[in-house]
Short mmCIF file of C-alpha atoms in Angstrom, two decimals:
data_model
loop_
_atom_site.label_atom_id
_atom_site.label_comp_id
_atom_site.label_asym_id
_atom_site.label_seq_id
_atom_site.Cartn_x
_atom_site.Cartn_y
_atom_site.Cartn_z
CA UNK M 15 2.09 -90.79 33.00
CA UNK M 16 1.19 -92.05 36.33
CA UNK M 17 0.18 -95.70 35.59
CA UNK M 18 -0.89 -96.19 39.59
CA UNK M 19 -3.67 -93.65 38.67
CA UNK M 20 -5.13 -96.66 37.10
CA UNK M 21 -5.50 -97.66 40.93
CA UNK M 22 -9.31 -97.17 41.07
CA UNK M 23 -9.84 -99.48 38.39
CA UNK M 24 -10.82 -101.82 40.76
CA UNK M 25 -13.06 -99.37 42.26
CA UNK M 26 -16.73 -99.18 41.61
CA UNK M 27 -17.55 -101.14 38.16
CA UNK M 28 -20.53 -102.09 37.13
CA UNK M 29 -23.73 -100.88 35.67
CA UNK M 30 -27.17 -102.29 35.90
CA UNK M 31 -30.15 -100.51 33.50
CA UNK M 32 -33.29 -101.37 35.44
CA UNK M 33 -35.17 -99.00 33.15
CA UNK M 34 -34.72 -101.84 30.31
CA UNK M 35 -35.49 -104.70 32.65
CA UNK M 36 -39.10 -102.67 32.30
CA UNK M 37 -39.62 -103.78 28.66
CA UNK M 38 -41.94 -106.99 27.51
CA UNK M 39 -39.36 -109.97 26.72
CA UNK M 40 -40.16 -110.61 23.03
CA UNK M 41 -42.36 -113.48 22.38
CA UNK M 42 -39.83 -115.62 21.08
CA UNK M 43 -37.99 -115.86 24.25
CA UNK M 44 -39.01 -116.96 27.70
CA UNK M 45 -39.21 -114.30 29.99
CA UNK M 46 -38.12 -114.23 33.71
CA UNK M 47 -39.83 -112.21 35.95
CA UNK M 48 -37.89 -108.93 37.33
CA UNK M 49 -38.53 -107.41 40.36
CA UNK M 50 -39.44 -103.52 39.71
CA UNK M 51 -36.90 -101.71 41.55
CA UNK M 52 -39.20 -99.94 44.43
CA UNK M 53 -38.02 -95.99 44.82
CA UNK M 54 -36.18 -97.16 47.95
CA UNK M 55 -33.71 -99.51 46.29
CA UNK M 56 -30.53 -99.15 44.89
CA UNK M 57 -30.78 -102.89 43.24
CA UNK M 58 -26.87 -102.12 41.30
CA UNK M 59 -23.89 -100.44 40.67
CA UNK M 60 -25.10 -96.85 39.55
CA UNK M 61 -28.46 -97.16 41.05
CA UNK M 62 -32.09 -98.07 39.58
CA UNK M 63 -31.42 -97.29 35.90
CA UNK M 64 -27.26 -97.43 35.93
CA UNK M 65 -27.07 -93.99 35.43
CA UNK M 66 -26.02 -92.87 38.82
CA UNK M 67 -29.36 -90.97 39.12
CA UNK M 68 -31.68 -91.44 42.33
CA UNK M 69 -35.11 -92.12 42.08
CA UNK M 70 -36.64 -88.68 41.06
CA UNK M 71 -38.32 -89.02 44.49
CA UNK M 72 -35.44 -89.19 46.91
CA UNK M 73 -33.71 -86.45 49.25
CA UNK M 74 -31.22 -87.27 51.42
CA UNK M 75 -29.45 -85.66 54.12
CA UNK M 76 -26.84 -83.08 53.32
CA UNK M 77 -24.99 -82.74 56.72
CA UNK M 78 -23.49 -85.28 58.55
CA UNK M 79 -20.36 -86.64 60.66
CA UNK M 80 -19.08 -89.24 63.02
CA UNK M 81 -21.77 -88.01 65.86
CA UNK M 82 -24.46 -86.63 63.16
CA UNK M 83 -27.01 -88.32 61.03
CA UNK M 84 -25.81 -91.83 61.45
CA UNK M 85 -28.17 -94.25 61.83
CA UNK M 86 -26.14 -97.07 62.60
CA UNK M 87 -22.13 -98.05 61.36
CA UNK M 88 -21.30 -101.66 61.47
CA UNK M 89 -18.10 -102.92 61.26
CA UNK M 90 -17.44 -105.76 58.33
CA UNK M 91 -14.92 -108.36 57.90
CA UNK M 92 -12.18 -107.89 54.75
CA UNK M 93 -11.90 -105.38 52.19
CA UNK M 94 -13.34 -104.32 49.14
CA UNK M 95 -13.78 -101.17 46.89
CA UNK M 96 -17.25 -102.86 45.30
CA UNK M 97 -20.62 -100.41 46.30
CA UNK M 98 -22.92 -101.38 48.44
CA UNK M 99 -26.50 -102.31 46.80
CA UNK M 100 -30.14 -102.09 48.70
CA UNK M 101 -33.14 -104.10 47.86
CA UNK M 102 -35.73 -104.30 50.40
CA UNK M 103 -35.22 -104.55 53.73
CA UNK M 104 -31.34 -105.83 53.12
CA UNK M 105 -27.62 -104.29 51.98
CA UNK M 106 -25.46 -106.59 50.13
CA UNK M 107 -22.02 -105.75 49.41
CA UNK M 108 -18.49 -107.99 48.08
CA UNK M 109 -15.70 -108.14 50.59
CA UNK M 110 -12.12 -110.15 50.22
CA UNK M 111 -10.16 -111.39 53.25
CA UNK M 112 -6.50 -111.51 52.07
CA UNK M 113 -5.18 -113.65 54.62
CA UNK M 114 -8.34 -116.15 54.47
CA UNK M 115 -7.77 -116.49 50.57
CA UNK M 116 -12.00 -115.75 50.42
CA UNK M 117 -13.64 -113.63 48.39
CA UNK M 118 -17.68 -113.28 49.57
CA UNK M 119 -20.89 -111.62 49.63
CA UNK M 120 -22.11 -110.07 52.90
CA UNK M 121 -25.91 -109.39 53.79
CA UNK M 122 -26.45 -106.34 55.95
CA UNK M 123 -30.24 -105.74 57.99
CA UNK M 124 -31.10 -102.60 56.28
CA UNK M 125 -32.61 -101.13 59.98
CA UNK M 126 -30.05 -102.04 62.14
CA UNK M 127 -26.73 -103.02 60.08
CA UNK M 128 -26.88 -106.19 61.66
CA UNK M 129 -24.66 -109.16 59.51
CA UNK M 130 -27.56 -111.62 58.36
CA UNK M 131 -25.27 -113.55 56.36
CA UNK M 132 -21.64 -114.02 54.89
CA UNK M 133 -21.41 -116.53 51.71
CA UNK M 134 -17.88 -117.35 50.82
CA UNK M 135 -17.59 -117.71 46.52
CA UNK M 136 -14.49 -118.50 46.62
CA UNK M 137 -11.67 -119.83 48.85
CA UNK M 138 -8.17 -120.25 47.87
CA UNK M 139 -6.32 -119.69 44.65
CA UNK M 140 -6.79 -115.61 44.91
CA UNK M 141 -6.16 -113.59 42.30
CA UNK M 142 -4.12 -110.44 43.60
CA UNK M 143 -4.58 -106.69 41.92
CA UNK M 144 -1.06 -105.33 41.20
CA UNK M 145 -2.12 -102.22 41.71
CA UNK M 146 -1.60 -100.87 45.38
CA UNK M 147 -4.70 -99.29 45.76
CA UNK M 148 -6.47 -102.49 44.47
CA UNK M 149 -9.00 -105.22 46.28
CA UNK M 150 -10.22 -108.35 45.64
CA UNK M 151 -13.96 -107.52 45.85
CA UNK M 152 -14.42 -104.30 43.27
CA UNK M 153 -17.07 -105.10 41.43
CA UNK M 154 -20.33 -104.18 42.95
CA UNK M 155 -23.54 -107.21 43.01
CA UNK M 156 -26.82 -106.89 41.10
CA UNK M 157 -29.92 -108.40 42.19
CA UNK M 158 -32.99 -109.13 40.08
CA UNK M 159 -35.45 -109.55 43.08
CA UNK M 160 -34.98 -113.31 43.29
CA UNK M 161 -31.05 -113.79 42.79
CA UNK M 162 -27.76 -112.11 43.39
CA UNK M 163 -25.14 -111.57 40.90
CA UNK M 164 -21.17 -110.89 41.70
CA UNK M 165 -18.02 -111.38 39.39
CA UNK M 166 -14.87 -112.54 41.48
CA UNK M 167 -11.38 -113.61 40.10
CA UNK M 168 -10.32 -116.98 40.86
CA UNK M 169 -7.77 -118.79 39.63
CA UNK M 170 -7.01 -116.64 36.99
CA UNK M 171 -10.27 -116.39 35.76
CA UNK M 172 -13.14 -114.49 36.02
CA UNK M 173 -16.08 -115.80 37.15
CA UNK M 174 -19.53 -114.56 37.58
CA UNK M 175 -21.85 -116.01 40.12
CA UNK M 176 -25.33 -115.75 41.26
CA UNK M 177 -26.90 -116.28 44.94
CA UNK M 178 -30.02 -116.73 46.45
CA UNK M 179 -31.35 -113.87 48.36
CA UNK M 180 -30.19 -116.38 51.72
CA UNK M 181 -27.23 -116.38 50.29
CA UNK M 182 -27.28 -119.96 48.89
CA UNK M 183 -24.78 -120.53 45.53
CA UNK M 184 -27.09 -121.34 42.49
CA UNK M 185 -24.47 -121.81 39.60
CA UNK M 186 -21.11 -120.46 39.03
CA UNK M 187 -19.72 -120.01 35.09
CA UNK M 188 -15.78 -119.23 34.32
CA UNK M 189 -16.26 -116.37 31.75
CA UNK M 190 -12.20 -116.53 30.58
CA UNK M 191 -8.88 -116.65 31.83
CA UNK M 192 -7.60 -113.17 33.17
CA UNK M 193 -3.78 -111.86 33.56
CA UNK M 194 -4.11 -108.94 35.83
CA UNK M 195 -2.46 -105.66 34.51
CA UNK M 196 -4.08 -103.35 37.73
CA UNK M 197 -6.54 -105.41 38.86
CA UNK M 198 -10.61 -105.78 38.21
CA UNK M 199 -13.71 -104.30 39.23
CA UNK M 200 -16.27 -104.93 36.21
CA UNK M 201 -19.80 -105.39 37.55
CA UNK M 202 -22.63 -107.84 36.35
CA UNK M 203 -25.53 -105.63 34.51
CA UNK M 204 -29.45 -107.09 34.31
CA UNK M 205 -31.48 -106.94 31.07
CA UNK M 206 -34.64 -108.98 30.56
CA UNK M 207 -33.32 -112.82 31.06
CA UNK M 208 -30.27 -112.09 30.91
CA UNK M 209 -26.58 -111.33 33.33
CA UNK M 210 -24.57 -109.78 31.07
CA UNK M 211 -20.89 -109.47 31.76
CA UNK M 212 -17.20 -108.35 30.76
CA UNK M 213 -13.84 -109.82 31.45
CA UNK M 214 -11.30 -107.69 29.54
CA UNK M 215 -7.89 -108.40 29.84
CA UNK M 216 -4.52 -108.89 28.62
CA UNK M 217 -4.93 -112.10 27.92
CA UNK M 218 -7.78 -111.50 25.74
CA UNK M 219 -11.02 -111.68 27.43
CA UNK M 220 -14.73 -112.10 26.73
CA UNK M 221 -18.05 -110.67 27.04
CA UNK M 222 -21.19 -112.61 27.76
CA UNK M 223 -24.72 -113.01 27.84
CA UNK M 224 -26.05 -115.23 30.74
CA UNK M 225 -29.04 -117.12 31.71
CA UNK M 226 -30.16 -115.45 34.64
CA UNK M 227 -31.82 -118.71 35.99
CA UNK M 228 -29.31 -121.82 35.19
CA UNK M 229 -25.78 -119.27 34.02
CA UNK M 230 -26.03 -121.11 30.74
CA UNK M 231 -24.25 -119.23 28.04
CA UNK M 232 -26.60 -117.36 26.04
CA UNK M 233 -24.46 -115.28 23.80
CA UNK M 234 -20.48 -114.60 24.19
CA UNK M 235 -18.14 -112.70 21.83
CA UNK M 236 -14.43 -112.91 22.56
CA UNK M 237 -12.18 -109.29 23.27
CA UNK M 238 -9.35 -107.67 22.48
CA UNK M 239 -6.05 -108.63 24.05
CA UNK M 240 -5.73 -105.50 26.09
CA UNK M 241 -6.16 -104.44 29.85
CA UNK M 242 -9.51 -102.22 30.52
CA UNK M 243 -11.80 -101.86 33.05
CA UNK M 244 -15.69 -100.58 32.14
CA UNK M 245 -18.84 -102.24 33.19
CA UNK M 246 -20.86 -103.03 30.56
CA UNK M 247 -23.77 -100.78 30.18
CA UNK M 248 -27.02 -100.99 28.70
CA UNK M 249 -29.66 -97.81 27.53
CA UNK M 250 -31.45 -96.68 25.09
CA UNK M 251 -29.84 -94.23 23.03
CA UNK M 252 -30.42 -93.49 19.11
CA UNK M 253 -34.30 -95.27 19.13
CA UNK M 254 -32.88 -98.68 20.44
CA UNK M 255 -31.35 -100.52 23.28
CA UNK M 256 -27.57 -100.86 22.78
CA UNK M 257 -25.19 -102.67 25.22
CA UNK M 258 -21.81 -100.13 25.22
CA UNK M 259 -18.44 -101.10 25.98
CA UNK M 260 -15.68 -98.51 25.77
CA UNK M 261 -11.71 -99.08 26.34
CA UNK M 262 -9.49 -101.02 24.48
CA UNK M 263 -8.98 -98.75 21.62
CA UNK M 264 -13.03 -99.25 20.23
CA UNK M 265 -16.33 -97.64 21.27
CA UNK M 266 -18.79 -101.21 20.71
CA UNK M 267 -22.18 -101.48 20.19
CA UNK M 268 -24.15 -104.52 20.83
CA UNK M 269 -27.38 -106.29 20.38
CA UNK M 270 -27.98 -107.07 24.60
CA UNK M 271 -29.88 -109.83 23.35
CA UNK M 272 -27.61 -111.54 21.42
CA UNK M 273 -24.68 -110.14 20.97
CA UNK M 274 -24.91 -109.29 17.42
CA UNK M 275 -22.26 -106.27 16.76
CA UNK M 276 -24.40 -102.71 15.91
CA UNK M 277 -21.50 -101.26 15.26
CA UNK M 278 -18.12 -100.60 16.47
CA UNK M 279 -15.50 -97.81 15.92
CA UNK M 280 -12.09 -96.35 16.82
CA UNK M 281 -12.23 -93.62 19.52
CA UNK M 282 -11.41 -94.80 23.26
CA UNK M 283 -8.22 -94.71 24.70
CA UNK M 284 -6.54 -98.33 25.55
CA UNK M 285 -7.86 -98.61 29.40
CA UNK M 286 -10.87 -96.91 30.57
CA UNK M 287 -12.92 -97.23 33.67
CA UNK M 288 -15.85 -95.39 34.12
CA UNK M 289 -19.78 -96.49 33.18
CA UNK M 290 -21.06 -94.34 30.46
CA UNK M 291 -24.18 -92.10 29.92
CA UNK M 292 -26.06 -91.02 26.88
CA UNK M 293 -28.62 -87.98 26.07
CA UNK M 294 -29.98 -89.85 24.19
CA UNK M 295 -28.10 -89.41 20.92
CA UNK M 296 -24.44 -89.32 22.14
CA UNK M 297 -22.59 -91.24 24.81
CA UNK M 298 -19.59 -89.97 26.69
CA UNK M 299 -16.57 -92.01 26.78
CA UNK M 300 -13.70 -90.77 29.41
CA UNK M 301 -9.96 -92.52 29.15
CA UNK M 302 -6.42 -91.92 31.33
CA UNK M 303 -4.34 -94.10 29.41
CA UNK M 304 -2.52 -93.72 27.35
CA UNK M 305 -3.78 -90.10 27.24
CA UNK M 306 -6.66 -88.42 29.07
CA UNK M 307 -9.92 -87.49 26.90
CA UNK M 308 -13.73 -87.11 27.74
CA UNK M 309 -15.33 -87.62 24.33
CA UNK M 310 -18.83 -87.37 22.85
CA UNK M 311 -19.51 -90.34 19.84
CA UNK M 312 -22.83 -90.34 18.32
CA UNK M 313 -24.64 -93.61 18.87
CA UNK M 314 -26.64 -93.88 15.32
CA UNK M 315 -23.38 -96.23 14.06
CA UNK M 316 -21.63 -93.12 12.05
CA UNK M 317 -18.77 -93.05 14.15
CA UNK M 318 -19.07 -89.29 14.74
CA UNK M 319 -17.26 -87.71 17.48
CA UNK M 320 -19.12 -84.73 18.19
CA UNK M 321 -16.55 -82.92 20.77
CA UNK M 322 -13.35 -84.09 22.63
CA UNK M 323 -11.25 -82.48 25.33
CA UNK M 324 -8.46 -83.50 27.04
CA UNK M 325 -9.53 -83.41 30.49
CA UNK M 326 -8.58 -86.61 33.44
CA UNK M 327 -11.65 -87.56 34.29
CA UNK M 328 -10.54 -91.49 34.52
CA UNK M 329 -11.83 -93.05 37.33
CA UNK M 330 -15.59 -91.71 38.64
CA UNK M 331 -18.06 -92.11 36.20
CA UNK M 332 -20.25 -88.95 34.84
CA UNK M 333 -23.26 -87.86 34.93
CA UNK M 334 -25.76 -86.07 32.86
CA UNK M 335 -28.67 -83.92 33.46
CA UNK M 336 -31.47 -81.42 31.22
CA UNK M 337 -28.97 -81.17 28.63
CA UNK M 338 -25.86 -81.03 30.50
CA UNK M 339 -22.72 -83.11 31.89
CA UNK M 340 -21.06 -83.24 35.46
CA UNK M 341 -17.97 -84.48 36.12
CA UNK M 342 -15.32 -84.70 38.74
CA UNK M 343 -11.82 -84.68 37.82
CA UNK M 344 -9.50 -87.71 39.58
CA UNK M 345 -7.57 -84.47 41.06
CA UNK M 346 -10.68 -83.07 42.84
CA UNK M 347 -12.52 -80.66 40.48
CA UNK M 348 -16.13 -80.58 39.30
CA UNK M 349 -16.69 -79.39 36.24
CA UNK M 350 -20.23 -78.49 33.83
CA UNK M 351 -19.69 -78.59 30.13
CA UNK M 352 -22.81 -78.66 27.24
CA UNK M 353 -23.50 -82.06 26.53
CA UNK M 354 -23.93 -81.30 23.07
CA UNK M 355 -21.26 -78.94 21.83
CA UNK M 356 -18.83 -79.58 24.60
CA UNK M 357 -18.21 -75.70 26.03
CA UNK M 358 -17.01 -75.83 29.57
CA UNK M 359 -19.40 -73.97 30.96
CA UNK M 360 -17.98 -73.71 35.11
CA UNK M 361 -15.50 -75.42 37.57
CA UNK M 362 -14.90 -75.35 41.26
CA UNK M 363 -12.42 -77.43 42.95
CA UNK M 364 -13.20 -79.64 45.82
CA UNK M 365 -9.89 -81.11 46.91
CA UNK M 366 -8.61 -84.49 47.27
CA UNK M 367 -7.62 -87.53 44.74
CA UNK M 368 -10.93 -88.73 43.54
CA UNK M 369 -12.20 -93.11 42.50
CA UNK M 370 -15.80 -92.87 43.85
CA UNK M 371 -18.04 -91.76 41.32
CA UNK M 372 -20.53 -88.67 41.67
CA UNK M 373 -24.20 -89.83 42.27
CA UNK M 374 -27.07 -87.28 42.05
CA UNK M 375 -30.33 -86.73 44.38
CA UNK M 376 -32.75 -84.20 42.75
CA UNK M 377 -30.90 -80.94 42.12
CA UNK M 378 -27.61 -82.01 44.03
CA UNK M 379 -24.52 -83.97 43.29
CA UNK M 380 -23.05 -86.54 46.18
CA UNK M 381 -19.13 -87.31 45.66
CA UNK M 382 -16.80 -88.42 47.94
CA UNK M 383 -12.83 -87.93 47.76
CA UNK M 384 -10.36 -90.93 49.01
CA UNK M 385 -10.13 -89.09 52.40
CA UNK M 386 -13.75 -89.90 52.74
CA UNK M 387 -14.62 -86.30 52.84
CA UNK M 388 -17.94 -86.02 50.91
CA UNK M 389 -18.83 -83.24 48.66
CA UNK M 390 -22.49 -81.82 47.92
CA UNK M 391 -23.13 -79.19 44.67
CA UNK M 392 -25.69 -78.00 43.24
CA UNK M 393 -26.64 -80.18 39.51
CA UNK M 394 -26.93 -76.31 38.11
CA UNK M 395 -25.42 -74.97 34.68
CA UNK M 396 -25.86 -71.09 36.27
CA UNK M 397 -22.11 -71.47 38.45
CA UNK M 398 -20.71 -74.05 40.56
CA UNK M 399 -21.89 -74.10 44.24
CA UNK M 400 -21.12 -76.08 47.35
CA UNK M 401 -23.89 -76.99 49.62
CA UNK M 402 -21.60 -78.63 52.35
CA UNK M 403 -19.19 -80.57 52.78
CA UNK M 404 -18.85 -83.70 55.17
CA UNK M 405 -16.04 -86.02 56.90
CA UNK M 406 -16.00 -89.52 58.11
CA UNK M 407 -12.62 -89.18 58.75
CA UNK M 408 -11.85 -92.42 57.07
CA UNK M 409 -10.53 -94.27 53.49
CA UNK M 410 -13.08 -94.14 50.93
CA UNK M 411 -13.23 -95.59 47.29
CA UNK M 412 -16.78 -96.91 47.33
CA UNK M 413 -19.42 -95.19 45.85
CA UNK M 414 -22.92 -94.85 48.04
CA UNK M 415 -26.20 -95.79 47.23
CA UNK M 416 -28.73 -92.84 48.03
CA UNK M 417 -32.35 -94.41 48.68
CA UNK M 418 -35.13 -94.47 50.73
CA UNK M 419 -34.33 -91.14 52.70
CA UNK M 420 -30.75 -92.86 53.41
CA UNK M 421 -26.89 -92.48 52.14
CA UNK M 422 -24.99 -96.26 52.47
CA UNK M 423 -21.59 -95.93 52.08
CA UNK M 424 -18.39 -98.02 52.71
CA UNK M 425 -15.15 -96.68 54.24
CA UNK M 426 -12.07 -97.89 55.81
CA UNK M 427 -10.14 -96.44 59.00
CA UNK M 428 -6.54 -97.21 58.69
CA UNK M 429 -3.88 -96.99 60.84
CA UNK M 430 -0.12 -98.03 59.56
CA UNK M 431 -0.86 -101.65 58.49
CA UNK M 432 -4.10 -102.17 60.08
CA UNK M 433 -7.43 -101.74 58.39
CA UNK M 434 -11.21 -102.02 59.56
CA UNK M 435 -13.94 -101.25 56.95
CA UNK M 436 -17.46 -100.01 58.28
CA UNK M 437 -20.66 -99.68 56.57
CA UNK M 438 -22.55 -97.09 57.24
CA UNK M 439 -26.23 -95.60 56.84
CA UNK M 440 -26.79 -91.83 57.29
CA UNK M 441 -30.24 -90.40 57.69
CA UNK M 442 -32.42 -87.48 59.28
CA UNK M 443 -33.17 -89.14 62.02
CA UNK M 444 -30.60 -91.31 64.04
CA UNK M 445 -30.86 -94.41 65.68
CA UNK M 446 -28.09 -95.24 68.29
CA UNK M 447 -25.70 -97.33 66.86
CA UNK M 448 -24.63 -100.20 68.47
CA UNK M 449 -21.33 -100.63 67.20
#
């Protein structure tokens, strides 16, 4: 096998479950207040319940190009493969400057594009991904309404910090050490008072349970001494909230809270990437090495595996709607099966290598390939159709956030050696950009 295929590894990670953040704090704790994710944000990595779902709500435009629906493109300094996030009236997305040694968080006006702020995290002792394709800002932020969250390496380490909204630095907390196999992209997930996160590596990394407000260790249960990739994510699934972890050989189920262990089985492959979804009974774990699988386990703690295929989805994340499952190969091909029994039921191929991960807008599925050409199909078990399909003529491993009426996504133009990233905001109506 193809170990660079593990290149989008560092892509979009994360997953944030605002859904949960909805839920009364028992009375035992002290609760934080959580700002309710208005329809027009896209607080995370995944969206406003980590699922990769718009608000039901939203449209967005389903045509654009370099001279079409844009309503601005700004150019930002560095590179990254982390998403962008929107909350409010602002756009806040990681970027790395190799030659700087920084790694940062950048605040975009949400109107005009307009650079409000740049926060350096780090400076100096950078961690490089091994992995060509790699960056040193994958992981994608998460903001409760008062603070912003980001995991960076540093010194081989991983460390998870969290900003003011001005883009002050309220506390910083080493999670472990971290030898990089590919590279990392894990994201920082939300629930109730906590910032929960995930270091796996080779090494032997953690996971952890933060204090939004001071970064104190809540909660932190060492890992297995293997590369992997995955966000943690957090849903309800089986009649109770479970924090999932797949990769490294185990499908794990914990306690959010605490950390306590629900269960845990045998059933992932060794390095996964992609954030997981549930219907509610099952969740679907999806591996590339060392063998490709998508996989349906049962989330009650029996350990069932309900269906398995064989199929390379590694690298964009699934998604699952009325009863079934979408999912776009890394070599360019959607695909429908049952959630619950597994039957393929269509597939159409779009073309091109694929890291971004699918995102869906009412009835319609947004993907984009690594040529930045972007996909649109219809969420529809009858066959597959293409609505359109769209070209920034670019580099593109980022996923978009849809809100608000608006697309945000990040690409790259490169020529030989040279690279500029843009951000950019599509939407009905146009404003002249003044870039």
């Amino acid at each position: 096998m193809n170990r660079n295929l593990i290149l989008a590894v560092v892509v979009s990670q994360g997953l944030f479950a605002f859904s949960q953040l909805q839920a009364e704090a028992p009375t035992t704790r002290t609760a934080q207040k959580v700002r309710q994710p208005a329809s027009a944000d896209w607080p995370s990595w995944r969206g406003p319940n980590g699922d990769g779902h718009a608000s039901p709500d939203q449209k967005a435009p389903v045509k654009w190009d370099e001279k079409t629906n844009i309503a601005w493109k700004k150019a930002i300094p560095g590179k990254g493969h982390g998403s962008p996030i929107v909350v409010g009236e602002h756009v806040y997305l990681a970027t790395s400057v190799d030659e700087k040694e920084t790694r940062s968080l950048l605040c975009l006006n949400r109107k005009t594009g307009e650079i409000e702020w740049e926060t350096v995290v780090h400076q100096g002792h950078a961690v490089l991904p091994r992995n060509k394709k790699g960056t040193q800002a994958s992981s994608t932020p998460a903001c409760d309404g008062e603070r912003l969250f980001i995991n960076f390496l540093n010194d081989d380490a991983m460390y998870t910090s969290a900003l003011s909204l001005e883009g002050e630095i309220l506390w910083q907390r080493k999670i472990s050490d971290y030898v990089v196999h590919q590279g990392f992209g894990s994201s920082p997930v939300i629930h109730e008072q906590l910032v929960i996160v995930v270091a796996d590596n080779k090494s032997g990394g953690a996971i952890a349970g933060l204090n939004r407000e001071t970064g104190e260790v809540v909660w932190k249960r060492d890992r297995p001494e293997t590369p992997n990739y995955p966000s943690p994510v957090i849903m309800e699934t089986s009649g109770k909230v479970q924090l999932i972890m797949i990769g490294c050989d185990l499908v794990t189920s914990l306690d959010p809270l605490t950390g306590k262990e629900n269960w845990e089985i045998e059933g992932a492959t060794t390095e996964c990437v992609t954030s997981t979804v549930t219907n509610g009974d099952l969740i679907y774990t999806t591996g590339g090495y060392p063998k490709n699988h998508v996989a349906a386990v049962r989330t009650d703690g029996s350990g069932k595996t309900e269906w398995e295929n064989g199929v390379r989805v590694y690298v964009p994340s699934l998604l699952i709607k009325d009863g079934y499952l979408y999912g776009v190969t890394d070599a360019g091909v959607a695909m429908c099966w049952n959630a619950a029994t597994g039957k393929e039921v269509w597939k159409g191929r779009l073309g091109g290598t694929f890291s971004s991960s699918p995102v869906l807008v009412g009835n319609l599925i947004y993907v984009s390939n690594e040529a930045s050409e972007s996909f649109i199909f219809e969420a529809s078990p009858d066959e597959f159709t293409l609505v359109s399909k769209n070209n920034l003529e670019n580099v593109c491993f980022s996923t978009p956030a849809i809100c608000g009426g608006q697309i945000f996504i990040r690409v790259a133009q490169q020529t030989g050696e040279a690279r500029q990233e843009y951000v950019y905001c599509i939407a009905e109506t146009p404003s002249q950009s003044d870039n």
